[in-house]
Amino acid sequence: MRKKYMPALIVCLLILVVGLIGLGVHVVMKYTPTKTHMDLNEYYGQVADGEAALILGTEVLEQRGLISGEQIYLPLEVVNTCLNQRYYWDSENSAVLYATPSELFSYPASQEAGGEVWLKDGTVYLSLSFIKQYTDVDTYVSQDPARVAIQYEFSDIQTVMVLKNTYVRYRGGIKAEVLKEVKAGEKLIYMEGLEEWTQVATQDGYIGYIENKKISAPEQTACEREFQTEQYTYLSMDQPVNMAWHQVTSMEANAYLSEAIQNVTGVNVISPTWFSIQDNAGNITSIASSDYVAQAHERGMQVWGLVDNFSENVQTTQVLSSTSSRQNLIRQLIQAAVETGLDGINVDFEYLSEDVGIHFLEFLREMSIECHRNGLVLSVDNPVPEDFTSHYDRAEQGRVVDYVIIMGYDEHYVGSEEAGSVASLPWVEKGIQDTLAEVPAERVINAIPFYTRLWKTSGALLSSEAIGMDAAQEAVNTNQAQVYWNNEAGQNYGSYELDGDTYQIWLEDAESIAAKVQLVPRYGLAGVAEWKLGFENSSIWQVISDNLQ
């Protein structure tokens, strides 16, 4: 009997052994990390000859760089968007301009590689050495496939330290393909923490996952940098700015300055509307007067001449996008300022379309150079921040000009679909807060209105007219309007009926102006501006002075 069952027993034992071996192999295979490296051509995408994959920080870009010999070139669009927006393509002269705080440099483009700027098939490329001349970056160049990793963020970043030799993998999981082996002590950029894995980026351009147990907790890291570049300095007043705009429409009108300011107190800057762009070649009309400047100086006021783009014959994009027109405009403004003894230039270019944004900023950079060479304060007027005005780029403005001015009015304007305040307090305050997210407070001036709108509703028709403070109070008194303080608007509100029509008004008066001016010290702003002389009540100047400190 024993011999009869022995073969069957052996077979069962063999089956058991094979099963145990299979199970062991399965367990080993399941829990043994793979060391298979990922095909980098799959990871970075196919890279054509003469091209290089680009990795910026923690992102692999779709755009490609170019390689010629040992030189590497990056597309200008990538550089401007991600690294340094001050490389400006001068299409008129086929060159790249770069404005430092004190000088404007021009680098001509070549149809061949070898120089700083390569114009290839209509696309502008900058050499890596040219980029590093003005931009703080670290670069890592690798082959197979050709690629360039660029690190450009060195503050407010989080890093983790590798605790033991391990791998960065394409995905979380020990069976995911290996991107790179990393050594203990190496620092990686922290991106996102998961339950058992963390997404990281290596300095040389791999973006993948590493086991949590093999890295330290993320910590804030600031890198010490040796890169130095010329820094902007600013011409600023040693007291809060109190600027009044003076609308001057003719040379003869300059003679009425003394009358316009006879009751004015506390104002230390006056800005006459003297200059306008005349044509698309950048020529200007000027009604500047040295006698006006001398008289203002006697009253202790600086004079910042205003330049606008209001002429119907002018296309602002055409003027500012042409280097010859742009520099002609700057040259004429500086000449007029020097000849009349101005203290500054106030730029009031309004209704700027999105396509003019980069040219407007280049104008300000170039204008800043010439203003500071001549000791002139440069200020720029801006609408209250909205999504559709992001191309004004107040952050860049704040880096290159002396003062960024918020035009804190026209919340409701002629053509508005509903009646409302010209400048309600919450709306003004939000405009300040949004501007301070981009510009240092000490270079922000908030402008307030001396006017309001008298709204008339006649049937289904809504219309309005802008009136000054005295005229507004007269309308209220004459028509015995019901007036009360509106907490929501931070203004006195009045309404009345006349000849079957309804009139509404949100008053600018001592109470509303005081509330707006109080925002200046509250937020540490540089000062206040007022539009415009002639619309004010004579007693309002003391209200501004009392609340500005």
Coordinates of C-alpha atoms in Angstrom, one line a residue, residues 99-472:
A99 CA 16.7 98.7 -20.5
T100 CA 18.7 98.8 -17.2
P101 CA 17.8 101.5 -14.7
S102 CA 20.4 103.8 -16.2
E103 CA 21.0 102.8 -19.9
L104 CA 19.2 101.3 -22.9
F105 CA 21.2 98.7 -24.8
S106 CA 20.5 97.3 -28.3
Y107 CA 21.5 93.9 -29.5
P108 CA 21.0 93.4 -33.3
A109 CA 19.6 90.1 -34.5
S110 CA 21.4 87.8 -36.9
Q111 CA 20.0 85.4 -39.4
E112 CA 22.7 83.0 -38.3
A113 CA 23.6 81.5 -34.9
G114 CA 26.6 82.8 -33.0
G115 CA 25.5 86.1 -31.6
E116 CA 23.3 87.1 -28.7
V117 CA 20.1 87.2 -30.8
W118 CA 19.2 84.7 -33.5
L119 CA 16.2 85.4 -35.8
K120 CA 15.4 82.0 -37.3
D121 CA 12.3 81.5 -39.5
G122 CA 10.6 84.5 -38.0
T123 CA 11.1 83.5 -34.4
V124 CA 13.5 85.4 -32.1
Y125 CA 15.9 83.4 -29.9
L126 CA 18.2 84.6 -27.2
S127 CA 21.5 82.9 -26.3
L128 CA 21.7 81.4 -22.9
S129 CA 24.8 83.5 -22.1
F130 CA 22.8 86.7 -23.0
I131 CA 19.9 85.6 -20.7
K132 CA 22.3 85.0 -17.9
Q133 CA 23.9 88.4 -18.3
Y134 CA 20.7 90.1 -17.0
T135 CA 18.8 87.2 -15.3
D136 CA 19.5 85.2 -12.2
V137 CA 19.2 81.6 -13.3
D138 CA 21.0 78.3 -12.8
T139 CA 21.2 76.0 -15.9
Y140 CA 21.8 72.3 -16.4
V141 CA 22.6 71.1 -19.9
S142 CA 22.2 67.3 -20.6
Q143 CA 22.3 65.1 -23.7
D144 CA 20.4 62.0 -25.0
P145 CA 18.1 63.7 -25.5
A146 CA 19.4 67.3 -25.6
R147 CA 17.8 69.3 -22.9
V148 CA 18.2 72.4 -20.7
A149 CA 16.9 72.6 -17.2
I150 CA 16.6 76.1 -15.8
Q151 CA 16.0 77.0 -12.2
Y152 CA 14.9 80.6 -11.6
E153 CA 13.1 80.6 -8.3
F154 CA 15.4 80.9 -5.3
S155 CA 13.2 82.3 -2.5
D156 CA 10.0 81.1 -1.0
I157 CA 10.5 77.6 -2.2
Q158 CA 10.2 74.3 -0.2
T159 CA 12.7 71.6 -0.4
V160 CA 13.2 68.1 1.0
M161 CA 16.4 66.2 1.7
V162 CA 17.1 62.7 0.5
L163 CA 17.8 60.6 3.6
K164 CA 19.1 57.5 1.8
N165 CA 20.1 56.5 -1.7
T166 CA 17.0 55.9 -3.7
Y167 CA 15.2 56.8 -7.0
V168 CA 12.9 59.5 -8.3
R169 CA 10.3 57.6 -10.3
Y170 CA 8.0 58.7 -13.1
R171 CA 4.9 57.9 -11.0
G172 CA 4.2 57.0 -7.4
G173 CA 4.9 53.3 -6.8
I174 CA 7.9 51.0 -6.7
K175 CA 7.0 49.5 -10.1
A176 CA 7.1 52.9 -11.8
E177 CA 10.0 53.5 -14.1
V178 CA 13.1 55.3 -12.7
L179 CA 13.9 58.8 -13.8
K180 CA 17.0 59.4 -11.8
E181 CA 19.0 57.9 -8.9
V182 CA 19.4 60.3 -6.0
K183 CA 22.0 60.2 -3.2
A184 CA 21.6 60.8 0.5
G185 CA 22.0 64.5 1.3
E186 CA 20.7 65.7 -2.1
K187 CA 18.0 68.4 -2.0
L188 CA 14.9 68.2 -4.1
I189 CA 12.2 70.8 -4.8
Y190 CA 9.0 69.9 -3.0
M191 CA 5.9 70.0 -5.2
E192 CA 3.1 68.0 -3.6
G193 CA 2.8 65.5 -0.8
L194 CA 0.7 62.3 -1.2
E195 CA -0.1 59.5 1.3
E196 CA 3.1 57.4 0.7
W197 CA 4.9 59.4 -2.1
T198 CA 5.9 63.0 -2.7
Q199 CA 6.1 64.8 -6.0
V200 CA 9.5 66.4 -6.4
A201 CA 11.7 68.1 -9.0
T202 CA 15.4 67.7 -9.3
Q203 CA 17.7 70.7 -10.0
D204 CA 18.6 69.2 -13.4
G205 CA 15.1 68.9 -14.7
Y206 CA 13.4 65.6 -13.6
I207 CA 9.9 65.8 -12.2
G208 CA 8.7 62.7 -10.5
Y209 CA 7.9 60.9 -7.3
I210 CA 9.9 59.7 -4.3
E211 CA 8.9 57.6 -1.2
N212 CA 8.0 59.7 1.8
K213 CA 10.0 57.5 4.1
K214 CA 13.2 58.3 2.2
I215 CA 13.0 62.1 2.5
S216 CA 12.8 64.7 5.2
A217 CA 9.8 66.9 5.9
P218 CA 9.6 69.9 3.5
E219 CA 11.1 73.1 4.8
Q220 CA 11.2 76.7 3.5
T221 CA 14.5 77.3 1.7
A222 CA 16.2 80.5 0.7
C223 CA 19.2 80.3 -1.5
E224 CA 22.2 82.6 -1.2
R225 CA 22.9 84.1 -4.7
E226 CA 25.9 85.9 -6.0
F227 CA 24.1 87.3 -9.0
Q228 CA 23.9 91.1 -8.9
T229 CA 22.2 93.6 -11.2
E230 CA 21.7 97.3 -11.2
Q231 CA 18.9 98.3 -8.9
Y232 CA 16.4 101.1 -9.5
T233 CA 16.5 104.1 -7.3
Y234 CA 13.6 106.4 -6.9
L235 CA 13.0 110.1 -6.6
S236 CA 10.5 110.6 -3.8
M237 CA 9.3 113.4 -1.6
D238 CA 10.1 113.4 2.1
Q239 CA 6.5 114.2 3.0
P240 CA 3.1 112.8 1.8
V241 CA 2.3 113.8 -1.7
N242 CA -0.7 116.1 -2.1
M243 CA -1.1 116.6 -5.8
A244 CA -3.8 118.5 -7.7
W245 CA -4.4 118.1 -11.4
H246 CA -4.9 121.4 -13.2
Q247 CA -6.7 121.2 -16.5
V248 CA -5.1 123.8 -18.7
T249 CA -6.4 123.9 -22.3
S250 CA -4.5 126.8 -23.9
M251 CA -1.2 128.7 -23.5
E252 CA -3.2 131.7 -22.4
A253 CA -4.9 129.7 -19.6
N254 CA -1.6 129.4 -17.8
A255 CA -1.9 133.0 -16.8
Y256 CA -4.8 132.1 -14.5
L257 CA -2.8 129.9 -12.2
S258 CA -2.8 132.4 -9.4
E259 CA -6.6 132.6 -9.5
A260 CA -6.9 128.8 -9.6
I261 CA -4.7 128.3 -6.4
Q262 CA -5.6 131.4 -4.4
N263 CA -7.6 129.3 -1.9
V264 CA -5.5 126.2 -2.1
T265 CA -3.5 125.0 0.9
G266 CA -1.5 121.9 1.6
V267 CA -0.9 121.1 -2.0
N268 CA 2.8 120.4 -2.7
V269 CA 2.5 119.1 -6.4
I270 CA 0.5 120.6 -9.2
S271 CA 0.1 118.7 -12.5
P272 CA -1.0 120.9 -15.5
T273 CA -2.4 119.1 -18.5
W274 CA 0.2 120.5 -20.9
F275 CA 1.3 117.8 -23.3
S276 CA -0.6 115.6 -25.8
I277 CA 0.6 113.1 -28.3
Q278 CA 0.0 114.8 -31.6
D279 CA 0.5 112.1 -34.2
N280 CA 1.7 108.6 -34.7
A281 CA 5.3 109.7 -35.2
G282 CA 5.5 110.6 -31.5
N283 CA 5.4 114.4 -31.9
I284 CA 3.7 116.3 -29.1
T285 CA 1.7 119.5 -28.6
S286 CA 2.9 121.6 -25.7
I287 CA 1.5 124.5 -23.9
A288 CA 4.2 124.4 -21.2
S289 CA 5.1 127.7 -19.5
S290 CA 8.2 128.5 -17.5
D291 CA 6.4 131.4 -15.9
Y292 CA 3.8 129.0 -14.6
V293 CA 6.5 126.8 -13.1
A294 CA 8.2 129.7 -11.5
Q295 CA 4.9 130.9 -9.9
A296 CA 4.2 127.4 -8.6
H297 CA 7.6 127.1 -7.2
E298 CA 7.1 130.3 -5.3
R299 CA 4.1 128.7 -3.7
G300 CA 6.2 125.7 -2.6
M301 CA 4.7 123.4 -5.3
Q302 CA 6.5 121.0 -7.6
V303 CA 5.2 120.9 -11.1
W304 CA 4.7 117.5 -12.9
G305 CA 3.6 118.2 -16.4
L306 CA 0.9 115.7 -17.7
V307 CA 1.1 114.0 -21.1
D308 CA -2.0 112.3 -22.5
N309 CA -3.0 110.2 -25.5
F310 CA -6.4 111.7 -26.0
S311 CA -6.1 112.9 -29.6
E312 CA -8.5 111.1 -32.0
N313 CA -5.7 111.2 -34.6
V314 CA -3.3 109.1 -32.5
Q315 CA -3.1 105.3 -32.3
T316 CA -1.2 104.7 -29.1
T317 CA -0.2 101.2 -30.1
Q318 CA 1.4 102.5 -33.3
V319 CA 3.3 105.3 -31.4
L320 CA 4.6 103.1 -28.6
S321 CA 5.4 100.0 -30.7
S322 CA 7.7 102.0 -33.0
T323 CA 11.1 102.6 -31.4
S324 CA 11.6 105.7 -33.5
S325 CA 8.2 107.2 -32.5
R326 CA 8.5 106.1 -28.9
Q327 CA 12.0 107.7 -28.5
N328 CA 10.9 110.8 -30.4
L329 CA 8.1 111.2 -27.8
I330 CA 10.5 110.7 -24.9
R331 CA 13.0 113.2 -26.4
Q332 CA 10.4 115.9 -26.9
L333 CA 8.9 115.5 -23.4
I334 CA 12.3 115.6 -21.7
Q335 CA 13.3 118.7 -23.8
A336 CA 10.1 120.5 -22.8
A337 CA 10.5 119.6 -19.2
V338 CA 14.1 120.8 -19.0
E339 CA 13.4 124.0 -20.9
T340 CA 10.5 125.0 -18.6
G341 CA 12.1 123.8 -15.3
L342 CA 9.6 121.0 -14.6
D343 CA 10.1 118.8 -11.6
G344 CA 8.4 115.7 -13.1
I345 CA 6.3 114.1 -15.8
N346 CA 2.9 112.5 -15.2
V347 CA 1.9 110.0 -17.8
D348 CA -1.8 109.7 -18.4
F349 CA -2.3 107.2 -21.2
E350 CA -5.9 105.8 -20.9
Y351 CA -7.9 103.1 -22.6
L352 CA -4.8 101.1 -23.4
S353 CA -5.6 97.9 -25.4
E354 CA -4.1 94.6 -24.5
D355 CA -1.8 94.6 -27.5
V356 CA -0.1 97.8 -26.4
G357 CA 0.8 96.5 -23.0
I358 CA 4.4 95.4 -23.6
H359 CA 5.1 98.6 -25.6
F360 CA 3.7 100.8 -22.9
L361 CA 6.0 99.1 -20.3
E362 CA 9.0 99.6 -22.6
F363 CA 8.1 103.3 -22.9
L364 CA 8.1 103.6 -19.1
R365 CA 11.5 101.9 -18.8
E366 CA 13.0 104.2 -21.4
M367 CA 11.2 107.2 -20.0
S368 CA 12.5 106.3 -16.5
I369 CA 16.1 106.4 -17.8
E370 CA 15.8 109.8 -19.3
C371 CA 13.7 111.3 -16.4
H372 CA 16.3 110.2 -13.8
R373 CA 19.2 111.5 -15.9
N374 CA 17.5 114.9 -15.7
G375 CA 16.3 114.7 -12.1
L376 CA 12.6 114.4 -13.1
V377 CA 10.0 112.5 -11.1
L378 CA 8.1 110.0 -13.2
S379 CA 4.5 109.1 -12.2
V380 CA 1.9 107.1 -14.1
D381 CA -1.9 107.2 -13.9
N382 CA -3.8 103.9 -13.8
P383 CA -7.4 102.9 -13.6
V384 CA -8.5 100.9 -10.6
P385 CA -7.3 97.3 -11.1
E386 CA -9.7 95.0 -13.0
D387 CA -9.1 91.8 -14.9
F388 CA -9.3 93.5 -18.2
T389 CA -6.5 96.0 -17.3
S390 CA -4.0 93.3 -16.1
H391 CA -1.8 94.2 -19.2
Y392 CA -1.0 97.6 -17.5
D393 CA 1.3 95.4 -15.3
R394 CA 1.3 97.6 -12.3
A395 CA 4.0 95.4 -10.7
E396 CA 6.5 96.3 -13.5
Q397 CA 5.4 99.9 -13.4
G398 CA 6.2 99.9 -9.7
R399 CA 9.7 98.7 -10.3
V400 CA 10.6 101.4 -12.9
V401 CA 8.7 104.6 -12.1
D402 CA 8.7 106.7 -9.0
Y403 CA 5.0 106.8 -8.3
V404 CA 2.0 104.7 -9.4
I405 CA -1.2 106.7 -9.2
I406 CA -4.6 105.0 -8.8
M407 CA -7.4 107.0 -10.5
G408 CA -9.9 106.1 -7.8
Y409 CA -13.0 107.3 -9.6
D410 CA -15.4 106.5 -12.4
E411 CA -16.9 103.6 -10.6
H412 CA -20.0 104.7 -12.4
Y413 CA -19.6 106.9 -15.4
V414 CA -21.5 108.4 -18.4
G415 CA -23.0 105.4 -20.2
S416 CA -23.3 103.3 -17.0
E417 CA -26.3 101.1 -17.1
E418 CA -27.3 102.1 -13.6
A419 CA -26.9 105.2 -11.4
G420 CA -24.3 105.0 -8.7
S421 CA -21.4 106.6 -7.0
V422 CA -18.4 107.9 -8.8
A423 CA -16.2 106.6 -6.0
S424 CA -17.8 104.6 -3.2
L425 CA -15.5 104.0 -0.2
P426 CA -15.4 100.2 -0.5
W427 CA -14.7 100.4 -4.2
V428 CA -11.8 102.8 -3.6
E429 CA -10.4 100.8 -0.8
K430 CA -10.5 97.6 -2.9
G431 CA -8.6 99.4 -5.6
I432 CA -5.9 100.3 -3.2
Q433 CA -5.7 96.8 -1.8
D434 CA -5.5 95.3 -5.3
T435 CA -2.8 97.8 -6.3
L436 CA -0.7 97.0 -3.1
A437 CA -0.7 93.4 -4.1
E438 CA 1.6 94.5 -6.9
V439 CA 3.2 97.8 -5.9
P440 CA 5.0 98.9 -2.7
A441 CA 2.8 101.2 -0.7
E442 CA 5.5 104.0 -0.5
R443 CA 5.2 104.5 -4.2
V444 CA 1.4 104.4 -4.5
I445 CA -0.7 107.6 -4.7
N446 CA -4.5 107.4 -4.5
A447 CA -6.4 109.9 -6.6
I448 CA -9.8 111.1 -5.4
P449 CA -12.6 113.0 -7.3
F450 CA -13.7 116.6 -6.6
Y451 CA -16.7 115.9 -8.9
T452 CA -19.8 113.7 -8.7
R453 CA -22.6 112.8 -11.1
L454 CA -26.1 114.1 -11.0
W455 CA -28.2 111.2 -12.4
K456 CA -31.5 111.8 -14.1
T457 CA -34.0 109.1 -14.8
S458 CA -36.6 110.1 -17.3
G459 CA -38.9 107.2 -18.1
A460 CA -36.6 104.4 -19.2
L461 CA -33.8 106.8 -20.1
L462 CA -30.8 107.3 -17.7
S463 CA -28.4 110.1 -18.2
S464 CA -25.9 112.0 -16.0
E465 CA -23.6 115.1 -15.9
A466 CA -20.4 115.6 -14.0
I467 CA -20.5 118.6 -11.6
G468 CA -18.2 120.0 -9.0
M469 CA -18.7 120.0 -5.2
D470 CA -20.3 123.5 -5.0
A471 CA -22.7 122.8 -7.9
A472 CA -23.7 119.5 -6.3

